[in-house]
XYZ file of C-alpha atoms in Angstrom:
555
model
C -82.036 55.606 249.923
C -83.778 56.996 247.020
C -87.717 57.014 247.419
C -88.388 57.786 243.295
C -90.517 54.834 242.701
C -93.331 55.378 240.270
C -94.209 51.707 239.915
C -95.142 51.452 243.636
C -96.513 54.930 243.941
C -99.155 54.599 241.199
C -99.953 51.171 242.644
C -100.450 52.179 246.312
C -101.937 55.539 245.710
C -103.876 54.415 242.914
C -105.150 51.379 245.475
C -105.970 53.539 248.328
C -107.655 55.962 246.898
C -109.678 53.570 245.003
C -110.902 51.972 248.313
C -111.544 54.824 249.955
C -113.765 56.087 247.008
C -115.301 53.037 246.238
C -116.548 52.241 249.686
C -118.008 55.649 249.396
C -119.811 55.195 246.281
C -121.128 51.468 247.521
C -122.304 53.767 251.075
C -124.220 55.668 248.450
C -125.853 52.845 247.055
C -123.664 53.252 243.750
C -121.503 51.359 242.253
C -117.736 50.927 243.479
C -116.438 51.543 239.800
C -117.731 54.790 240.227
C -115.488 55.622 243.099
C -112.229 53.725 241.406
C -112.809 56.263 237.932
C -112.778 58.880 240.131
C -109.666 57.588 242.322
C -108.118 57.705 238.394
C -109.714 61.346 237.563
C -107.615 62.746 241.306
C -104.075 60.926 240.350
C -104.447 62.330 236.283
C -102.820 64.805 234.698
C -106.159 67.461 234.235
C -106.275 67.594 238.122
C -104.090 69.305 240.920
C -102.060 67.509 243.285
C -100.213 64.324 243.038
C -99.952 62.988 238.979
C -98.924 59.323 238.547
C -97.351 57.313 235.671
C -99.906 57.196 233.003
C -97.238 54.376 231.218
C -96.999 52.463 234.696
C -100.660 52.582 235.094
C -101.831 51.224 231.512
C -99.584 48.509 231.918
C -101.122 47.623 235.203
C -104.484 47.569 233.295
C -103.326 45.688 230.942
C -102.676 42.832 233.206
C -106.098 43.215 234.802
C -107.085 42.423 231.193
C -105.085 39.635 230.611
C -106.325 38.143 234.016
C -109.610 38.893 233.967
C -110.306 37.104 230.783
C -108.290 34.202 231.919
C -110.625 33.797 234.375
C -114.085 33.932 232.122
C -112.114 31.260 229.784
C -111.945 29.222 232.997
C -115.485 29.216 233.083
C -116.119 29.039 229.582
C -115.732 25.357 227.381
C -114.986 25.548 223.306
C -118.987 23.970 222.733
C -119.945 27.008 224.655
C -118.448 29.642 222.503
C -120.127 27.454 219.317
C -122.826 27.289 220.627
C -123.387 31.146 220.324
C -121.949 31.191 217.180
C -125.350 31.794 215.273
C -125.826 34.678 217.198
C -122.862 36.136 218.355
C -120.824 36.492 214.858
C -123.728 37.962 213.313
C -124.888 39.839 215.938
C -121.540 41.525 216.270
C -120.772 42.051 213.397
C -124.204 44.186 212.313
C -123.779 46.199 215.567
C -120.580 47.046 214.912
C -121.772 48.473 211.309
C -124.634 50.066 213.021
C -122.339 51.956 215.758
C -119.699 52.671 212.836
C -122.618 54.421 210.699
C -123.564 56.354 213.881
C -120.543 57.944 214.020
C -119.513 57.966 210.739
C -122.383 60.983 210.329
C -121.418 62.367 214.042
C -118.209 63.132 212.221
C -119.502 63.654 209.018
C -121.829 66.823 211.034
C -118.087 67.953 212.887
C -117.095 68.477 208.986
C -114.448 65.355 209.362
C -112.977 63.461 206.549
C -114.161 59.905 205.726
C -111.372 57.883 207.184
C -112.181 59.938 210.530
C -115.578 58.811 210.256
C -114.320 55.852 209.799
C -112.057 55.743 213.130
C -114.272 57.398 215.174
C -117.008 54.970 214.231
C -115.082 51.813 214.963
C -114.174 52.929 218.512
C -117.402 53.495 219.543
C -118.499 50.016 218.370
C -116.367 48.145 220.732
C -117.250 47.235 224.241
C -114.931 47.618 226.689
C -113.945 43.888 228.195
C -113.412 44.717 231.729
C -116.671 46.805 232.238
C -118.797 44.111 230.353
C -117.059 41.074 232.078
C -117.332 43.055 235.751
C -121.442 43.282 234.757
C -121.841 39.868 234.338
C -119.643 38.537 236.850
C -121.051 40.652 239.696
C -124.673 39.041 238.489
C -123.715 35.717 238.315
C -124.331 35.815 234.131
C -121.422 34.301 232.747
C -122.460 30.732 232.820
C -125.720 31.585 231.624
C -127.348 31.553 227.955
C -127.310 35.177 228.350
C -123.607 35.060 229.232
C -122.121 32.819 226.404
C -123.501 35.351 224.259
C -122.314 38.428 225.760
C -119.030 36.834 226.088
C -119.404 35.202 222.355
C -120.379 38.729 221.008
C -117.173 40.467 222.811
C -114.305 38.207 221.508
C -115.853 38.824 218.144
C -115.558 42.121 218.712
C -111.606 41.698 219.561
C -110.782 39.927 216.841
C -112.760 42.602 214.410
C -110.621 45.191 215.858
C -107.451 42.999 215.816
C -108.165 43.276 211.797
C -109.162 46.740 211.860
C -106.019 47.661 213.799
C -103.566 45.724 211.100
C -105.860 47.334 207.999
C -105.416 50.403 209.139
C -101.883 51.820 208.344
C -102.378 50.411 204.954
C -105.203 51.733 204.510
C -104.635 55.212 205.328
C -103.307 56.628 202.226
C -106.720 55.283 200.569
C -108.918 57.137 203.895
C -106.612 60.577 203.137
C -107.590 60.546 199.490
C -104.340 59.274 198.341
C -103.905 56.336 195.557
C -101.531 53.581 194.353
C -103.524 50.639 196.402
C -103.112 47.175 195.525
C -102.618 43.455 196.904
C -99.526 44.057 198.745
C -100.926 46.761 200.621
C -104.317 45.441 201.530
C -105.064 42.131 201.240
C -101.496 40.336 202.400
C -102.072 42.419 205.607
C -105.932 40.869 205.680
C -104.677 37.419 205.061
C -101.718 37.478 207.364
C -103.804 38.601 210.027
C -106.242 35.570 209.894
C -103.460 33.848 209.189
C -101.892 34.270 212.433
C -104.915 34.142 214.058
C -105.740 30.475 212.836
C -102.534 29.365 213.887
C -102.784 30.663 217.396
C -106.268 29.019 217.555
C -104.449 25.650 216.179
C -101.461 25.652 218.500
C -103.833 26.298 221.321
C -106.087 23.217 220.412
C -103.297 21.134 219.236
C -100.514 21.868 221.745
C -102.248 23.656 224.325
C -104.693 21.726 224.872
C -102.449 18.346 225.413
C -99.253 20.681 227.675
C -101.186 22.973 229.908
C -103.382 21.063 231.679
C -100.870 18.278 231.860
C -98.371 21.325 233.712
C -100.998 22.016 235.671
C -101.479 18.267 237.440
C -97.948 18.185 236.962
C -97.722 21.072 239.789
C -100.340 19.667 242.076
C -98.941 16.355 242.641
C -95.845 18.468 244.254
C -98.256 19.049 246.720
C -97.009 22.917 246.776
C -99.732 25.308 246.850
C -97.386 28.369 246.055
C -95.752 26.710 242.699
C -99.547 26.072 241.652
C -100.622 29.371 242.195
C -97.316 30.727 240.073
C -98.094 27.816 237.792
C -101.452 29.776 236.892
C -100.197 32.894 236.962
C -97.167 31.726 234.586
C -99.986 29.940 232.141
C -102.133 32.938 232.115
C -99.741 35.712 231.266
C -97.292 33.327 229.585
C -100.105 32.057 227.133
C -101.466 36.155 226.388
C -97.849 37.650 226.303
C -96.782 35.058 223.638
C -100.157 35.241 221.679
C -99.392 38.855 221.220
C -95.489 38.480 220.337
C -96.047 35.442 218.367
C -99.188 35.890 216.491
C -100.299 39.388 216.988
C -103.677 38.489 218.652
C -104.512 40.734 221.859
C -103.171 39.995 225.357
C -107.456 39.653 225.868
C -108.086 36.732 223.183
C -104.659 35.063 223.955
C -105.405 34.806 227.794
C -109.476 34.102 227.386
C -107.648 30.783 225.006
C -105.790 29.806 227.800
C -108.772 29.864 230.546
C -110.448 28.055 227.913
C -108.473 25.282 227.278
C -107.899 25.074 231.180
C -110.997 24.418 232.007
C -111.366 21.116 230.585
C -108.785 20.603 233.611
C -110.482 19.522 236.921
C -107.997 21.612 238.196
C -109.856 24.383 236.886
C -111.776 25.442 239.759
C -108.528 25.334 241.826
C -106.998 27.518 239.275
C -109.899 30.017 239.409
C -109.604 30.678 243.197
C -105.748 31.123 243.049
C -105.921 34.016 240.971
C -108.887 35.839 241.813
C -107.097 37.736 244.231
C -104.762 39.159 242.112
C -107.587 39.590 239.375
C -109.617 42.117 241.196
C -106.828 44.099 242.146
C -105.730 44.678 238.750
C -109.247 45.126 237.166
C -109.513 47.906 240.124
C -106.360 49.235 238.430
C -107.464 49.106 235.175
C -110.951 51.829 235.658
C -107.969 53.945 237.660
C -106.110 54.410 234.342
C -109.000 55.023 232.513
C -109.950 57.364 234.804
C -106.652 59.220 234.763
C -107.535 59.984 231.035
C -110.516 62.282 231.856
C -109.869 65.728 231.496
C -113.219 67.586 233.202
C -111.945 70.791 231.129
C -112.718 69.057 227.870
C -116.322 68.049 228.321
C -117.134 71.570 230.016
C -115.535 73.538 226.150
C -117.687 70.669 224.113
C -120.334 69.388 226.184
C -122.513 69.324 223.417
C -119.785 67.103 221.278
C -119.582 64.995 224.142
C -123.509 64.365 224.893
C -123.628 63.202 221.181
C -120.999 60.929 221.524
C -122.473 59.211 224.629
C -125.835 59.192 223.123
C -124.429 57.106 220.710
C -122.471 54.750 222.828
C -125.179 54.056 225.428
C -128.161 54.334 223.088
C -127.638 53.830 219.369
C -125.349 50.583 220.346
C -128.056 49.435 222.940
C -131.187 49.894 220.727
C -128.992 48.316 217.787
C -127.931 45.388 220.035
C -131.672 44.733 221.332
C -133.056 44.647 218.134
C -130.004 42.312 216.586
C -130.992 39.784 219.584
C -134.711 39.733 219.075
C -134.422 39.808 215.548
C -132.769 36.376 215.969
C -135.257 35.076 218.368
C -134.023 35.623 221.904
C -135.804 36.750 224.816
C -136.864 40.355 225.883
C -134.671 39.526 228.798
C -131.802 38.141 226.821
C -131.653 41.563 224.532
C -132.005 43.540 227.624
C -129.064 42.418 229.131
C -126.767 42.209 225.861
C -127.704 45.620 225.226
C -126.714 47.069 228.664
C -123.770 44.978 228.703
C -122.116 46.508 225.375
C -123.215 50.438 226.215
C -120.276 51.961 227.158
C -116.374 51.562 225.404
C -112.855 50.640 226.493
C -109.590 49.326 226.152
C -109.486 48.748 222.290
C -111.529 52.427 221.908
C -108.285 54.228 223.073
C -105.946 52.213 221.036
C -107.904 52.830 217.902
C -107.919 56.965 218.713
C -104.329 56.460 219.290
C -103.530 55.078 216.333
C -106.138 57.122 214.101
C -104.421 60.668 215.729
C -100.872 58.600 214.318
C -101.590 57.944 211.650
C -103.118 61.385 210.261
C -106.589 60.294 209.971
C -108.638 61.837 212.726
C -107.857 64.998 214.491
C -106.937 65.367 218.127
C -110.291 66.128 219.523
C -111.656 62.976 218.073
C -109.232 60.970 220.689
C -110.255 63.292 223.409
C -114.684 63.244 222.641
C -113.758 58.733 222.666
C -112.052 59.087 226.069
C -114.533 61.456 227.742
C -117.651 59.115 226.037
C -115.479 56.166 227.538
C -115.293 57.543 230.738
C -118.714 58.827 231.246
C -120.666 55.250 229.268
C -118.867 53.151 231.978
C -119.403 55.557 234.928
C -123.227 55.226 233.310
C -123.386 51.693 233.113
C -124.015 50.284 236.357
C -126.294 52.706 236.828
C -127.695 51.021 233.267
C -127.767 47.417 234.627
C -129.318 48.662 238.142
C -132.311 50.110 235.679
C -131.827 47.092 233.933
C -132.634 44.928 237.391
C -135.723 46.994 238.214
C -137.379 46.434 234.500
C -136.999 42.562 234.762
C -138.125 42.558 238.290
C -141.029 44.617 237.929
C -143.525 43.775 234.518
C -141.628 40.540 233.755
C -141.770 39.167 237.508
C -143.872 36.696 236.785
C -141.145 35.602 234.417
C -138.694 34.441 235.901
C -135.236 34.170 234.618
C -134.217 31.115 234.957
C -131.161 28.531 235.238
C -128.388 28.366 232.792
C -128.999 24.733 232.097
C -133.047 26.139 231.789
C -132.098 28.976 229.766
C -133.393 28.676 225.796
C -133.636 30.506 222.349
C -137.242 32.031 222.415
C -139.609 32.532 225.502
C -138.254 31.215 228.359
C -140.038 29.035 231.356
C -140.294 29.653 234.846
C -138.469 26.886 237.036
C -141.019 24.803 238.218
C -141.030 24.248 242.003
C -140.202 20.903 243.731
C -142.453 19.102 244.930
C -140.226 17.557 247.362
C -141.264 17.839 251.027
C -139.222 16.994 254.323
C -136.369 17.176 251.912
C -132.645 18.327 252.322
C -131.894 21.252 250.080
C -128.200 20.311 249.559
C -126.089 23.897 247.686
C -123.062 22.339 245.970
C -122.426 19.095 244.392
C -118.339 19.108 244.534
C -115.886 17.636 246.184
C -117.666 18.166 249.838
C -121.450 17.994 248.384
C -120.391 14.962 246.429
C -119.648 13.315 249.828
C -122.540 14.702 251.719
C -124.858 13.345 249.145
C -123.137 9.877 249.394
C -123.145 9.405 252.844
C -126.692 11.031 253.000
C -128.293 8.596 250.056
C -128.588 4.950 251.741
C -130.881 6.822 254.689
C -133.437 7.786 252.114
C -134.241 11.131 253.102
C -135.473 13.222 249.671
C -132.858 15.132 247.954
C -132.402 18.173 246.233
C -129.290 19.371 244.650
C -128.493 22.672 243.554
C -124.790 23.718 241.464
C -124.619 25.847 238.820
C -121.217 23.526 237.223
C -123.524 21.302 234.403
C -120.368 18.663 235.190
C -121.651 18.766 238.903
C -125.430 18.818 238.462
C -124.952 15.767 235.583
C -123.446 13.469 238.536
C -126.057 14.653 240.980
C -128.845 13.355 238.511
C -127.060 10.055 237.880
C -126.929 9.539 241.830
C -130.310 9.595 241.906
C -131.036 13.139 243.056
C -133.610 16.215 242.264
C -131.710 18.593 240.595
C -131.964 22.184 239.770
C -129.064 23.293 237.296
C -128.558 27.087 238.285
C -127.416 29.625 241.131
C -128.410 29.233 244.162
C -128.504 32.842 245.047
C -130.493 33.874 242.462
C -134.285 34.284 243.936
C -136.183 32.287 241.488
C -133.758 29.334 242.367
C -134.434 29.688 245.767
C -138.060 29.600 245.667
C -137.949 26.701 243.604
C -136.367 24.846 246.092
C -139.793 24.894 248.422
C -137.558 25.635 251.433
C -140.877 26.732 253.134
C -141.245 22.343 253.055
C -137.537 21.550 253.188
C -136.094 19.503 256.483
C -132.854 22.015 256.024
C -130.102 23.539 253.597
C -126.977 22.726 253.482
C -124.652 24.883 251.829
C -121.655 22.745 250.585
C -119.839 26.127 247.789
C -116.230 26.746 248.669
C -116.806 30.612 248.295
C -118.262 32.336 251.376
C -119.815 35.660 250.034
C -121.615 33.766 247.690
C -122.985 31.214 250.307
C -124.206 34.423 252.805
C -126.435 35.676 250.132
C -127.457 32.031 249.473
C -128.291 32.220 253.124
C -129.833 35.472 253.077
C -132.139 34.351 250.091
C -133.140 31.331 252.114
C -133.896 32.816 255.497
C -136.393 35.143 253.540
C -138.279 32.330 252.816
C -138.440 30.658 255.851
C -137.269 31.761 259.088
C -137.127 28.571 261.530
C -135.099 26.318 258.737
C -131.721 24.903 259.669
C -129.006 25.804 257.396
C -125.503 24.676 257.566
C -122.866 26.150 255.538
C -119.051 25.828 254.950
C -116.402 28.472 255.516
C -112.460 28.278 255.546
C -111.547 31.380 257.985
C -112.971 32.819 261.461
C -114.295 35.640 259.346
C -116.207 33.598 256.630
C -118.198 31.858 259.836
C -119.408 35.587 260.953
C -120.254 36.334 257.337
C -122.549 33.709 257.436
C -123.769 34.068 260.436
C -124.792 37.279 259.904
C -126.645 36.561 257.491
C -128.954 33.756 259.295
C -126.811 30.268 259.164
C -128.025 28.156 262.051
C -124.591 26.426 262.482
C -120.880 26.873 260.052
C -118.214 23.994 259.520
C -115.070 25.202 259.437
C -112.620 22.097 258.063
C -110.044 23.311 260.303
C -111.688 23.199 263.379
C -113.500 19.686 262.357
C -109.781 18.525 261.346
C -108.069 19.731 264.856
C -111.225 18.067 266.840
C -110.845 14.639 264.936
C -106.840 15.027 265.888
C -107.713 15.364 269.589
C -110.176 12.696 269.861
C -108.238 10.166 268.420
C -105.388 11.118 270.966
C -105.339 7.938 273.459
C -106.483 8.151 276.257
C -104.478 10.753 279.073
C -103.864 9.007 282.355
C-alpha cells in the first residue's frame, strides 16, 4: 500500500508538532502561537529534516480563514458593523495611507521604483485576520465596542485590498513607467470590482438572508445533530467558496457574510459550538504555514532591512492607529487595543508580494523582508497585547473597562456595583438561566443576571431582574456583582472553560460562597471543580436520576 500522502502528513505532523510546541511556549508563560510558528519554521523548506507541502498547507489555512471569520459573523449583527461605520471606514482607510507612506520611503531609501513603494507599502498596511481575530477572541473583545471596531476596521481593510489586488495588473504598466492608460484599463476594473462586491452584499441580504437560516431550522427539526453540524459547515464554506468564484470577494468577507446573516438565526449559538472544533484546528494550521515561510538565513544577511520593516509594522501602524482612534474621540483604552490588534501582517500581505514579484513591480527581496516582518510582528504580538494588559491594569485601574452594552464613544464609566444583598448572582440568561430565573422569580429572592448576548440580558430586564450586560469573567464584572453580599452564583453558560475562570474570578472574592455551575462531560465537572465550584450539574446525570426515580416501584 503506498504511504505517499502529503495531505495527511502536513496535517498530522504539522498538528503534533504544533502541540507539542505550543504547550511549551504556554509552560513558558508565552503564547501558544509562538510554539505553532515555530512548529511551521521545523516542517519549512529553510530548515533540515522533514519539508511538507507548502500548497497543502496554505490551503489548510485558508480554511482556518474561511472558518474563523464565519464564526466572528456569528457573533456579529449588520447594526453592529454600522454602527462602527464612522470610525472604522475612516479610520482604515487613513492608516492604511499612513502605513503605505511608511513604506513607500522604506523602499524609496532601498533605491526601489515607485510602484514597489507602492506594493510594499500596501502589504504592510493590512492586518492579518487570524492573528487580530485570535487577540480578541482569547480576551473576550469581540462583542465589545472595542471589538466592532477592530472587526469594522479589518473587513475594510479586505475589501481595500480586494480593489488593490484587481487595480493592480492594470495598473502596472503605469507603476513601470510605461503609458497608453485609459478607461478600459483602469476604471472598468474599479467599477466591476464594486460592482461585484454590491451584488454579493445584495444577494446576501436579499437571498441569504431569507434561505440560510430557513436551511438551518430546516436541519434541526430532523432532529440529527450530525446533518446540522455538516449543515454549518456546508453554509460556511459553501457561502465563502462561491463569494470568491462568483463575485471575486475573499473567502474572509464571503464567510464573515454568512456568520452574519446567521446570526439573526436563534440557531446561531448552536451553530457556533458545532464548528469551533474544527475552527481552532485549522487556525492552528494556518500560523504553521506561515511559519513554514520563514527562512532564518534571510533575516541573519539583512537584519537591518528586516528591523525597519518591523518597526514599521508594529510601530508606525500602531502609533498611526492610536492617534486615528483618539482623534475621533474614543478612549485611551479603545486606541490601545485597536492599535495592538492591527501591529503585525498576514494573509492578504503575502498575496500582495506574490503578485507584486508577478507582475514585475517589486523585486524578490521585497516578498522575502514582508514574510520575515509577517512572521516576526505576529510572533511579537501577543507579547504586544500581554504589555497591552499590564498598561490598562496598572495607571488606568481605577478605570475600569467595562461591559459591551456599557461601553461608549468618549471616557468611559466604571460599572457601578449592585447594591443587591442576600441576592443570587445568576451567570447566563439562555435556555437553562431563562428557566432558573423563572422558577426562581415567584419566591422573591433578589436577582442578578449576568450574559454578555444583549438578546439575553434585554429578556432578563423585562422579567424583572438586575442586570449587568457584559462577561462574567472579566474582573470588573465580577466585582460588580457584590458577591462578597451575594446568597450564591449560579453559573448557567454552556461553555465550561469559560465558566472555571468565572469561578475562579468569584472565589477570589469570596471564599465561603456557594457556586453551582453546569458542565456536559466528567471532565468539564473537574474543570470546575478545580477551580472552586461548590457543587456541578451535569444534565446527564440529572436526566438518568429522574429516569430511575420515576421507575415504579421494585417488589
Amino acid at each position: 500500500m503506498p504511504h505517499h500522502t502529503p495531505l495527511i502528513a502536513t496535517i498530522v505532523i504539522g498538528l503534533v508538532l504544533a502541540f507539542v510546541l505550543g504547550a511549551v511556549a504556554h509552560r513558558l508563560k508565552a503564547s501558544p502561537l509562538v510554539g505553532y510558528l515555530l512548529a511551521g519554521v521545523l516542517i519549512g523548506p529553510f530548515t533540515p529534516g522533514y519539508i511538507a507541502d507548502q500548497h497543502i498547507a496554505d490551503q489548510l489555512a485558508e480554511i482556518g480563514v474561511i472558518l474563523l471569520m464565519f464564526g466572528v459573523g456569528l457573533h456579529f449583527s449588520l447594526t453592529d458593523l454600522l454602527s462602527v461605520r464612522a470610525i472604522a471606514i475612516p479610520g482604515a482607510v487613513a492608516q492604511i495611507a499612513v502605513a503605505t507612506l511608511l513604506g513607500m520611503a522604506l523602499a524609496h531609501a532601498f533605491g526601489w521604483t515607485f510602484g514597489a513603494g507602492l506594493v510594499f507599502g500596501l502589504s504592510l498596511s493590512v492586518a492579518s485576520t487570524v492573528v487580530l481575530l485570535r487577540a480578541m477572541q482569547e480576551r473576550r473583545l469581540i462583542e465589545t465596542e472595542r471589538g466592532r471596531i477592530a472587526v469594522g476596521w479589518l473587513i475594510v481593510e479586505d475589501i481595500a485590498m480586494v480593489l488593490a489586488l484587481v487595480l493592480l495588473p492594470p495598473l502596472a504598466g503605469i507603476l513601470k513607467g510605461q503609458s497608453g492608460a485609459d478607461f478600459v484599463t483602469l476604471g472598468l476594473p474599479l467599477l466591476l470590482t464594486i460592482g461585484k462586491v454590491g451584488a454579493f452584499v445584495v444577494v446576501m441580504l436579499v437571498i441569504g438572508r431569507r434561505a440560510i437560516p430557513w436551511l438551518l431550522h430546516y436541519v434541526a427539526h430532523t432532529g440529527s445533530r450530525e446533518l446540522f453540524r455538516l449543515a454549518v459547515l456546508a453554509i460556511a464554506l459553501g457561502v465563502a467558496y462561491g463569494a470568491a468564484m462568483l463575485f471575486d470577494v475573499s473567502f474572509a468577507l464571503g464567510a464573515f457574510f454568512a456568520g452574519m446573516i446567521l446570526s439573526e438565526s436563534e440557531l446561531s449559538q448552536r451553530a457556533a459550538n458545532e464548528s469551533l472544533p474544527l475552527r481552532d484546528a485549522f487556525a492552528v494550521l494556518f500560523f504553521v504555514s506561515v511559519g513554514m515561510l520563514f527562512d532564518p538565513m534571510a533575516v541573519m544577511q539583512h537584519w537591518m532591512l528586516v528591523l525597519a520593516t518591523v518597526a514599521i509594522i508594529v510601530f508606525g501602524k500602531s502609533v498611526a492607529a492610536y492617534a486615528i482612534v483618539r482623534v475621533f474621540g474614543h478612549s485611551h483604552a479603545t486606541a490601545m487595543t485597536i492599535s495592538a490588534s492591527l501591529a503585525q501582517i498576514g494573509e492578504f500581505s503575502f498575496i500582495l508580494a506574490a503578485l507584486g514579484v508577478t507582475l514585475g513591480l517589486m523585486p524578490e527581496r521585497g516578498r522575502d523582508l514582508i514574510l520575515a516582518g509577517a512572521i516576526l510582528s505576529i510572533m511579537l504580538n501577543p507579547f504586544l497585547f500581554a504589555l497591552l494588559d499590564r498598561v490598562l491594569a496598572g495607571p488606568d485601574a481605577a478605570k475600569p473597562v467595562p461591559a459591551p452594552a456599557a461601553e461608549a464613544d468618549g471616557p468611559r464609566e466604571p460599572v457601578p456595583v449592585t447594591a443587591l444583598t442576600g441576592h443570587i448572582v445568576l451567570v447566563g440568561h439562555g435556555r437553562v438561566g431563562g428557566f432558573i430565573g423563572e422558577a426562581l422569580r415567584p419566591t422573591g429572592v433578589p436577582m442578578l443576571v449576568i450574559d454578555n448576548a444583549p438578546d439575553n440580558a434585554e429578556r432578563a430586564r423585562q422579567r424583572g431582574f438586575e442586570t449587568i450586560a457584559g462577561n462574567a469573567a472579566d474582573p470588573e464584572i465580577v466585582a460588580a456583582a457584590n458577591l462578597p453580599a451575594a446568597r450564591c452564583l449560579l453559573v448557567a453558560i454552556p461553555d465550561a472553560f469559560e465558566g472555571g475562570q468565572v469561578v475562579d474570578q468569584a472565589r477570589r472574592l469570596n471564599t465561603g460562597l456557594p457556586i453551582i455551575a453546569r458542565a456536559h462531560s466528567e471532565a468539564e465537572i473537574e474543570h470546575l471543580k478545580k477551580h472552586g465550584a461548590t457543587a456541578v450539574v451535569m444534565s446527564e446525570h440529572e436526566t438518568a436520576k429522574a429516569m430511575i426515580e420515576g421507575i415504579p416501584p421494585l417488589s
